[in-house]
PDB file of C-alpha atoms and ligand atoms in Angstrom:
ATOM      1  CA  UNK U   1     106.619  99.879  85.235  1.00 97.00           C
ATOM      2  CA  UNK U   2     103.542  98.941  87.232  1.00 98.00           C
ATOM      3  CA  UNK U   3     104.633  98.555  90.855  1.00 98.00           C
ATOM      4  CA  UNK U   4     102.844  96.603  93.592  1.00 98.00           C
ATOM      5  CA  UNK U   5     104.076  97.091  97.156  1.00 99.00           C
ATOM      6  CA  UNK U   6     103.640  94.565  99.970  1.00 98.00           C
ATOM      7  CA  UNK U   7     103.756  95.761 103.563  1.00 98.00           C
ATOM      8  CA  UNK U   8     102.971  94.469 107.049  1.00 98.00           C
ATOM      9  CA  UNK U   9     103.479  97.584 109.178  1.00 98.00           C
ATOM     10  CA  UNK U  10     104.547 101.207 109.261  1.00 98.00           C
ATOM     11  CA  UNK U  11     105.138 101.603 105.538  1.00 98.00           C
ATOM     12  CA  UNK U  12     107.820 104.293 105.514  1.00 98.00           C
ATOM     13  CA  UNK U  13     109.674 102.630 102.615  1.00 98.00           C
ATOM     14  CA  UNK U  14     106.379 102.329 100.752  1.00 98.00           C
ATOM     15  CA  UNK U  15     105.803 106.071 101.241  1.00 98.00           C
ATOM     16  CA  UNK U  16     109.345 106.826 100.039  1.00 98.00           C
ATOM     17  CA  UNK U  17     108.673 104.837  96.847  1.00 98.00           C
ATOM     18  CA  UNK U  18     105.248 106.412  96.249  1.00 98.00           C
ATOM     19  CA  UNK U  19     106.642 109.939  96.740  1.00 98.00           C
ATOM     20  CA  UNK U  20     109.647 109.259  94.481  1.00 98.00           C
ATOM     21  CA  UNK U  21     107.338 107.982  91.731  1.00 98.00           C
ATOM     22  CA  UNK U  22     105.218 111.146  92.105  1.00 97.00           C
ATOM     23  CA  UNK U  23     108.322 113.322  91.791  1.00 98.00           C
ATOM     24  CA  UNK U  24     109.244 111.471  88.589  1.00 97.00           C
ATOM     25  CA  UNK U  25     112.438 110.009  90.081  1.00 98.00           C
ATOM     26  CA  UNK U  26     111.480 106.477  89.032  1.00 98.00           C
ATOM     27  CA  UNK U  27     110.723 106.979  85.336  1.00 97.00           C
ATOM     28  CA  UNK U  28     107.673 105.572  83.538  1.00 96.00           C
ATOM     29  CA  UNK U  29     106.370 104.035  86.733  1.00 98.00           C
ATOM     30  CA  UNK U  30     103.205 103.928  88.753  1.00 98.00           C
ATOM     31  CA  UNK U  31     102.412 102.382  92.134  1.00 98.00           C
ATOM     32  CA  UNK U  32      99.168 100.560  91.334  1.00 98.00           C
ATOM     33  CA  UNK U  33      98.436  98.759  94.594  1.00 98.00           C
ATOM     34  CA  UNK U  34      99.629  98.409  98.193  1.00 98.00           C
ATOM     35  CA  UNK U  35      98.811  95.084  99.807  1.00 98.00           C
ATOM     36  CA  UNK U  36      99.102  94.236 103.506  1.00 98.00           C
ATOM     37  CA  UNK U  37      98.742  90.881 105.225  1.00 98.00           C
ATOM     38  CA  UNK U  38      97.921  92.751 108.454  1.00 98.00           C
ATOM     39  CA  UNK U  39      94.609  94.580 108.805  1.00 96.00           C
ATOM     40  CA  UNK U  40      96.101  97.079 111.260  1.00 96.00           C
ATOM     41  CA  UNK U  41      99.205  98.008 109.250  1.00 98.00           C
ATOM     42  CA  UNK U  42      99.731 101.764 109.685  1.00 98.00           C
ATOM     43  CA  UNK U  43     101.015 101.952 106.114  1.00 98.00           C
ATOM     44  CA  UNK U  44      97.572 101.226 104.695  1.00 98.00           C
ATOM     45  CA  UNK U  45      96.234 104.638 105.780  1.00 98.00           C
ATOM     46  CA  UNK U  46      99.351 106.324 104.405  1.00 98.00           C
ATOM     47  CA  UNK U  47      98.803 104.663 101.022  1.00 98.00           C
ATOM     48  CA  UNK U  48      95.112 105.662 100.980  1.00 98.00           C
ATOM     49  CA  UNK U  49      95.997 109.270 101.827  1.00 98.00           C
ATOM     50  CA  UNK U  50      98.222 109.241  98.755  1.00 98.00           C
ATOM     51  CA  UNK U  51      95.428 107.957  96.532  1.00 98.00           C
ATOM     52  CA  UNK U  52      96.824 104.440  96.080  1.00 98.00           C
ATOM     53  CA  UNK U  53      94.524 101.433  95.961  1.00 98.00           C
ATOM     54  CA  UNK U  54      94.968  99.226  99.039  1.00 98.00           C
ATOM     55  CA  UNK U  55      94.076  95.618  99.779  1.00 98.00           C
ATOM     56  CA  UNK U  56      94.253  93.628 102.991  1.00 98.00           C
ATOM     57  CA  UNK U  57      94.866  89.943 102.386  1.00 98.00           C
ATOM     58  CA  UNK U  58      95.358  88.180 105.716  1.00 98.00           C
ATOM     59  CA  UNK U  59      96.874  84.732 105.763  1.00 95.00           C
ATOM     60  CA  UNK U  60      94.189  83.410 108.145  1.00 95.00           C
ATOM     61  CA  UNK U  61      93.704  79.678 107.764  1.00 94.00           C
ATOM     62  CA  UNK U  62      95.132  79.289 104.290  1.00 96.00           C
ATOM     63  CA  UNK U  63      98.423  77.548 103.620  1.00 97.00           C
ATOM     64  CA  UNK U  64     101.389  79.750 102.741  1.00 96.00           C
ATOM     65  CA  UNK U  65     100.974  78.743  99.086  1.00 97.00           C
ATOM     66  CA  UNK U  66      97.243  79.527  99.042  1.00 98.00           C
ATOM     67  CA  UNK U  67      97.861  82.917 100.615  1.00 98.00           C
ATOM     68  CA  UNK U  68     100.640  83.719  98.138  1.00 98.00           C
ATOM     69  CA  UNK U  69      98.455  82.582  95.230  1.00 98.00           C
ATOM     70  CA  UNK U  70      95.717  85.016  96.366  1.00 98.00           C
ATOM     71  CA  UNK U  71      98.167  87.887  96.415  1.00 98.00           C
ATOM     72  CA  UNK U  72      99.659  86.892  93.049  1.00 98.00           C
ATOM     73  CA  UNK U  73      96.147  86.824  91.586  1.00 98.00           C
ATOM     74  CA  UNK U  74      95.481  90.409  92.709  1.00 98.00           C
ATOM     75  CA  UNK U  75      98.863  91.589  91.438  1.00 98.00           C
ATOM     76  CA  UNK U  76      98.357  89.907  88.052  1.00 98.00           C
ATOM     77  CA  UNK U  77      94.837  91.347  87.763  1.00 98.00           C
ATOM     78  CA  UNK U  78      96.413  94.789  87.966  1.00 98.00           C
ATOM     79  CA  UNK U  79      99.202  93.848  85.554  1.00 98.00           C
ATOM     80  CA  UNK U  80     101.881  94.527  88.122  1.00 98.00           C
ATOM     81  CA  UNK U  81     105.333  93.911  86.716  1.00 96.00           C
ATOM     82  CA  UNK U  82     107.489  94.691  89.731  1.00 98.00           C
ATOM     83  CA  UNK U  83     106.738  93.651  93.318  1.00 98.00           C
ATOM     84  CA  UNK U  84     108.420  95.599  96.128  1.00 99.00           C
ATOM     85  CA  UNK U  85     108.542  94.110  99.593  1.00 98.00           C
ATOM     86  CA  UNK U  86     108.678  96.938 102.113  1.00 98.00           C
ATOM     87  CA  UNK U  87     108.563  95.623 105.648  1.00 98.00           C
ATOM     88  CA  UNK U  88     106.533  92.613 104.501  1.00 98.00           C
ATOM     89  CA  UNK U  89     107.055  90.099 107.272  1.00 96.00           C
ATOM     90  CA  UNK U  90     106.469  86.867 105.377  1.00 96.00           C
ATOM     91  CA  UNK U  91     108.788  84.573 103.459  1.00 96.00           C
ATOM     92  CA  UNK U  92     107.525  84.091  99.887  1.00 97.00           C
ATOM     93  CA  UNK U  93     106.810  80.567  98.655  1.00 97.00           C
ATOM     94  CA  UNK U  94     107.824  79.138  95.276  1.00 97.00           C
ATOM     95  CA  UNK U  95     104.328  79.910  93.940  1.00 97.00           C
ATOM     96  CA  UNK U  96     105.021  83.620  94.387  1.00 98.00           C
ATOM     97  CA  UNK U  97     108.652  83.608  93.253  1.00 98.00           C
ATOM     98  CA  UNK U  98     107.808  81.673  90.068  1.00 98.00           C
ATOM     99  CA  UNK U  99     104.997  84.083  89.205  1.00 98.00           C
ATOM    100  CA  UNK U 100     107.447  87.047  89.117  1.00 98.00           C
ATOM    101  CA  UNK U 101     110.870  85.751  88.055  1.00 96.00           C
ATOM    102  CA  UNK U 102     113.528  88.348  88.939  1.00 97.00           C
ATOM    103  CA  UNK U 103     110.727  90.866  89.444  1.00 98.00           C
ATOM    104  CA  UNK U 104     110.511  90.923  93.242  1.00 98.00           C
ATOM    105  CA  UNK U 105     112.748  93.166  95.334  1.00 98.00           C
ATOM    106  CA  UNK U 106     113.221  93.628  99.060  1.00 98.00           C
ATOM    107  CA  UNK U 107     115.004  95.968 101.426  1.00 98.00           C
ATOM    108  CA  UNK U 108     116.806  94.708 104.501  1.00 98.00           C
ATOM    109  CA  UNK U 109     118.353  96.836 107.264  1.00 98.00           C
ATOM    110  CA  UNK U 110     121.843  95.279 107.337  1.00 98.00           C
ATOM    111  CA  UNK U 111     124.724  94.628 104.986  1.00 98.00           C
ATOM    112  CA  UNK U 112     123.731  91.142 103.828  1.00 98.00           C
ATOM    113  CA  UNK U 113     124.792  88.392 104.188  1.00 98.00           C
ATOM    114  CA  UNK U 114     125.366  89.684 107.741  1.00 98.00           C
ATOM    115  CA  UNK U 115     122.338  89.659 110.035  1.00 98.00           C
ATOM    116  CA  UNK U 116     119.479  88.280 107.925  1.00 98.00           C
ATOM    117  CA  UNK U 117     116.066  87.810 109.517  1.00 97.00           C
ATOM    118  CA  UNK U 118     114.326  89.697 112.272  1.00 97.00           C
ATOM    119  CA  UNK U 119     115.786  92.603 114.271  1.00 98.00           C
ATOM    120  CA  UNK U 120     118.820  93.025 112.032  1.00 98.00           C
ATOM    121  CA  UNK U 121     119.770  96.301 113.732  1.00 98.00           C
ATOM    122  CA  UNK U 122     119.644  94.683 117.192  1.00 98.00           C
ATOM    123  CA  UNK U 123     121.757  91.817 115.885  1.00 98.00           C
ATOM    124  CA  UNK U 124     124.322  94.330 114.592  1.00 98.00           C
ATOM    125  CA  UNK U 125     124.500  96.280 117.877  1.00 98.00           C
ATOM    126  CA  UNK U 126     124.786  93.110 119.951  1.00 98.00           C
ATOM    127  CA  UNK U 127     127.443  91.628 117.678  1.00 98.00           C
ATOM    128  CA  UNK U 128     129.471  94.799 118.042  1.00 98.00           C
ATOM    129  CA  UNK U 129     130.079  95.579 114.373  1.00 98.00           C
ATOM    130  CA  UNK U 130     131.262  99.114 113.670  1.00 98.00           C
ATOM    131  CA  UNK U 131     129.574  99.330 110.287  1.00 98.00           C
ATOM    132  CA  UNK U 132     126.154  98.100 109.261  1.00 98.00           C
ATOM    133  CA  UNK U 133     123.794  99.462 106.647  1.00 98.00           C
ATOM    134  CA  UNK U 134     121.081  98.392 104.262  1.00 99.00           C
ATOM    135  CA  UNK U 135     120.684  96.160 101.225  1.00 98.00           C
ATOM    136  CA  UNK U 136     118.243  96.122  98.316  1.00 98.00           C
ATOM    137  CA  UNK U 137     118.127  92.692  96.687  1.00 98.00           C
ATOM    138  CA  UNK U 138     116.110  90.515  94.360  1.00 98.00           C
ATOM    139  CA  UNK U 139     114.027  87.982  96.250  1.00 98.00           C
ATOM    140  CA  UNK U 140     114.389  84.220  96.083  1.00 96.00           C
ATOM    141  CA  UNK U 141     112.931  81.491  98.256  1.00 93.00           C
ATOM    142  CA  UNK U 142     115.531  81.881 100.999  1.00 95.00           C
ATOM    143  CA  UNK U 143     115.243  84.564 103.640  1.00 95.00           C
ATOM    144  CA  UNK U 144     117.100  87.817 102.782  1.00 96.00           C
ATOM    145  CA  UNK U 145     119.204  85.930 100.271  1.00 96.00           C
ATOM    146  CA  UNK U 146     118.689  86.821  96.564  1.00 97.00           C
ATOM    147  CA  UNK U 147     121.109  88.735  94.277  1.00 98.00           C
ATOM    148  CA  UNK U 148     122.176  92.084  95.708  1.00 98.00           C
ATOM    149  CA  UNK U 149     121.335  95.248  93.769  1.00 98.00           C
ATOM    150  CA  UNK U 150     122.691  98.020  96.027  1.00 98.00           C
ATOM    151  CA  UNK U 151     124.110  98.385  99.521  1.00 98.00           C
ATOM    152  CA  UNK U 152     124.845 101.413 101.682  1.00 98.00           C
ATOM    153  CA  UNK U 153     127.171 101.353 104.682  1.00 98.00           C
ATOM    154  CA  UNK U 154     126.086 103.134 107.872  1.00 98.00           C
ATOM    155  CA  UNK U 155     128.318 103.679 110.899  1.00 98.00           C
ATOM    156  CA  UNK U 156     127.378 102.026 114.184  1.00 98.00           C
ATOM    157  CA  UNK U 157     128.144 104.520 116.941  1.00 98.00           C
ATOM    158  CA  UNK U 158     129.361 103.646 120.408  1.00 97.00           C
ATOM    159  CA  UNK U 159     126.214 104.880 122.108  1.00 98.00           C
ATOM    160  CA  UNK U 160     123.808 103.354 119.564  1.00 98.00           C
ATOM    161  CA  UNK U 161     120.835 101.321 120.734  1.00 98.00           C
ATOM    162  CA  UNK U 162     119.008  99.074 118.257  1.00 98.00           C
ATOM    163  CA  UNK U 163     116.463 101.904 117.966  1.00 98.00           C
ATOM    164  CA  UNK U 164     118.891 104.740 117.233  1.00 98.00           C
ATOM    165  CA  UNK U 165     120.741 102.575 114.716  1.00 98.00           C
ATOM    166  CA  UNK U 166     117.443 101.552 113.084  1.00 98.00           C
ATOM    167  CA  UNK U 167     116.439 105.232 112.760  1.00 98.00           C
ATOM    168  CA  UNK U 168     119.770 106.150 111.138  1.00 98.00           C
ATOM    169  CA  UNK U 169     119.703 103.196 108.721  1.00 98.00           C
ATOM    170  CA  UNK U 170     116.084 103.933 107.786  1.00 98.00           C
ATOM    171  CA  UNK U 171     116.979 107.335 106.289  1.00 98.00           C
ATOM    172  CA  UNK U 172     119.379 105.563 103.938  1.00 98.00           C
ATOM    173  CA  UNK U 173     116.884 102.779 103.194  1.00 98.00           C
ATOM    174  CA  UNK U 174     114.480 105.297 101.715  1.00 98.00           C
ATOM    175  CA  UNK U 175     117.151 106.667  99.375  1.00 98.00           C
ATOM    176  CA  UNK U 176     118.608 103.285  98.455  1.00 98.00           C
ATOM    177  CA  UNK U 177     115.262 101.702  97.574  1.00 98.00           C
ATOM    178  CA  UNK U 178     114.463 104.572  95.218  1.00 98.00           C
ATOM    179  CA  UNK U 179     117.921 104.366  93.595  1.00 98.00           C
ATOM    180  CA  UNK U 180     117.489 100.625  93.013  1.00 98.00           C
ATOM    181  CA  UNK U 181     114.009 101.049  91.528  1.00 98.00           C
ATOM    182  CA  UNK U 182     115.302 103.758  89.221  1.00 98.00           C
ATOM    183  CA  UNK U 183     117.928 101.317  87.883  1.00 98.00           C
ATOM    184  CA  UNK U 184     115.243  98.668  87.335  1.00 98.00           C
ATOM    185  CA  UNK U 185     112.808 101.088  85.678  1.00 98.00           C
ATOM    186  CA  UNK U 186     115.557 102.209  83.322  1.00 97.00           C
ATOM    187  CA  UNK U 187     116.303  98.548  82.518  1.00 96.00           C
ATOM    188  CA  UNK U 188     119.928  99.070  83.469  1.00 97.00           C
ATOM    189  CA  UNK U 189     120.433  95.828  85.398  1.00 98.00           C
ATOM    190  CA  UNK U 190     121.426  92.340  84.385  1.00 97.00           C
ATOM    191  CA  UNK U 191     121.502  89.317  86.698  1.00 97.00           C
ATOM    192  CA  UNK U 192     124.104  86.594  86.213  1.00 97.00           C
ATOM    193  CA  UNK U 193     123.843  83.936  88.901  1.00 95.00           C
ATOM    194  CA  UNK U 194     124.077  85.717  92.250  1.00 96.00           C
ATOM    195  CA  UNK U 195     125.592  88.848  90.744  1.00 98.00           C
ATOM    196  CA  UNK U 196     123.779  91.935  89.509  1.00 98.00           C
ATOM    197  CA  UNK U 197     125.598  94.008  86.881  1.00 97.00           C
ATOM    198  CA  UNK U 198     125.026  97.358  85.295  1.00 95.00           C
ATOM    199  CA  UNK U 199     124.419  96.554  81.599  1.00 92.00           C
ATOM    200  CA  UNK U 200     127.507  97.239  79.550  1.00 84.00           C
ATOM    201  CA  UNK U 201     126.044 100.197  77.675  1.00 87.00           C
ATOM    202  CA  UNK U 202     125.473 101.983  80.998  1.00 86.00           C
ATOM    203  CA  UNK U 203     128.941 101.427  82.421  1.00 85.00           C
ATOM    204  CA  UNK U 204     130.906 104.676  82.681  1.00 78.00           C
ATOM    205  CA  UNK U 205     133.858 103.498  80.609  1.00 64.00           C
ATOM    206  CA  UNK U 206     131.785 101.591  78.012  1.00 56.00           C
TER     207      UNK U 206
HETATM  208  C1  GRF N 301     112.622  98.402 107.345  1.00 66.01           C
HETATM  209  O1  GRF N 301     113.679  98.572 108.245  1.00 66.01           O
HETATM  210  C2  GRF N 301     112.962  97.398 106.284  1.00 66.01           C
HETATM  211  O2  GRF N 301     114.315  97.385 105.943  1.00 66.01           O
HETATM  212  C3  GRF N 301     112.605  96.104 106.947  1.00 66.01           C
HETATM  213  O3  GRF N 301     111.453  96.373 107.703  1.00 66.01           O
HETATM  214  C4  GRF N 301     111.409  97.778 108.017  1.00 66.01           C
HETATM  215  C5  GRF N 301     110.120  98.280 107.460  1.00 66.01           C
HETATM  216  O4  GRF N 301     109.902  99.628 107.775  1.00 66.01           O
HETATM  217  N1  GRF N 301     112.450  95.056 105.946  1.00 66.01           N
HETATM  218  P1  GRF N 301     108.764 100.424 107.017  1.00 66.01           P
HETATM  219  O5  GRF N 301     107.481  99.611 107.188  1.00 66.01           O
HETATM  220  O6  GRF N 301     109.152 100.543 105.585  1.00 66.01           O
HETATM  221  O7  GRF N 301     108.677 101.745 107.709  1.00 66.01           O
END
């Protein structure tokens, strides 16, 4: 599985994926490129240090579709077959989604469908929920919306700030993303409508 990762910032999920691939935890896979829309994304240096090819493709004056088409072109050139969004702060247009049907995944720091969009951890703290978490899902054209692959619940503590909650959730994000990619690499998943199933032959009681 040739993986392309899109980032806009820190890149800790990207690093978790790259390291897991190196350890052989995501079988038959390789991270072939890391692309950022932001020139100053800290994750770019981290990818370079790990020997991964990096590209910066800023949106600049292009339309959303033109920008997405540029990125798709670079991914296709490298024969990427799975795109991982890891802190990529842009909504993908139809051009992008159609180029990789059911082959784009994202991680979001809440239990979707609760708290989609920006600052999910702050939304959770301010709402007063006692449990939040993280979600890995396939990507469609709506924000934080596609079929859910895996979720992990994380307790919200009484003295949590958005920052302390974000730090706690992040540890689980790194594990959950790798678990989800392992399932995809092993071709264990099947999507039916909004629901993602473990293929029958991999179910415990099959
Ligand atoms: C993570 O919390 C991720 O869930 C969200 O953006 C953050 C990115 O962090 N989509 P990093 O760049 O992976 O460190």
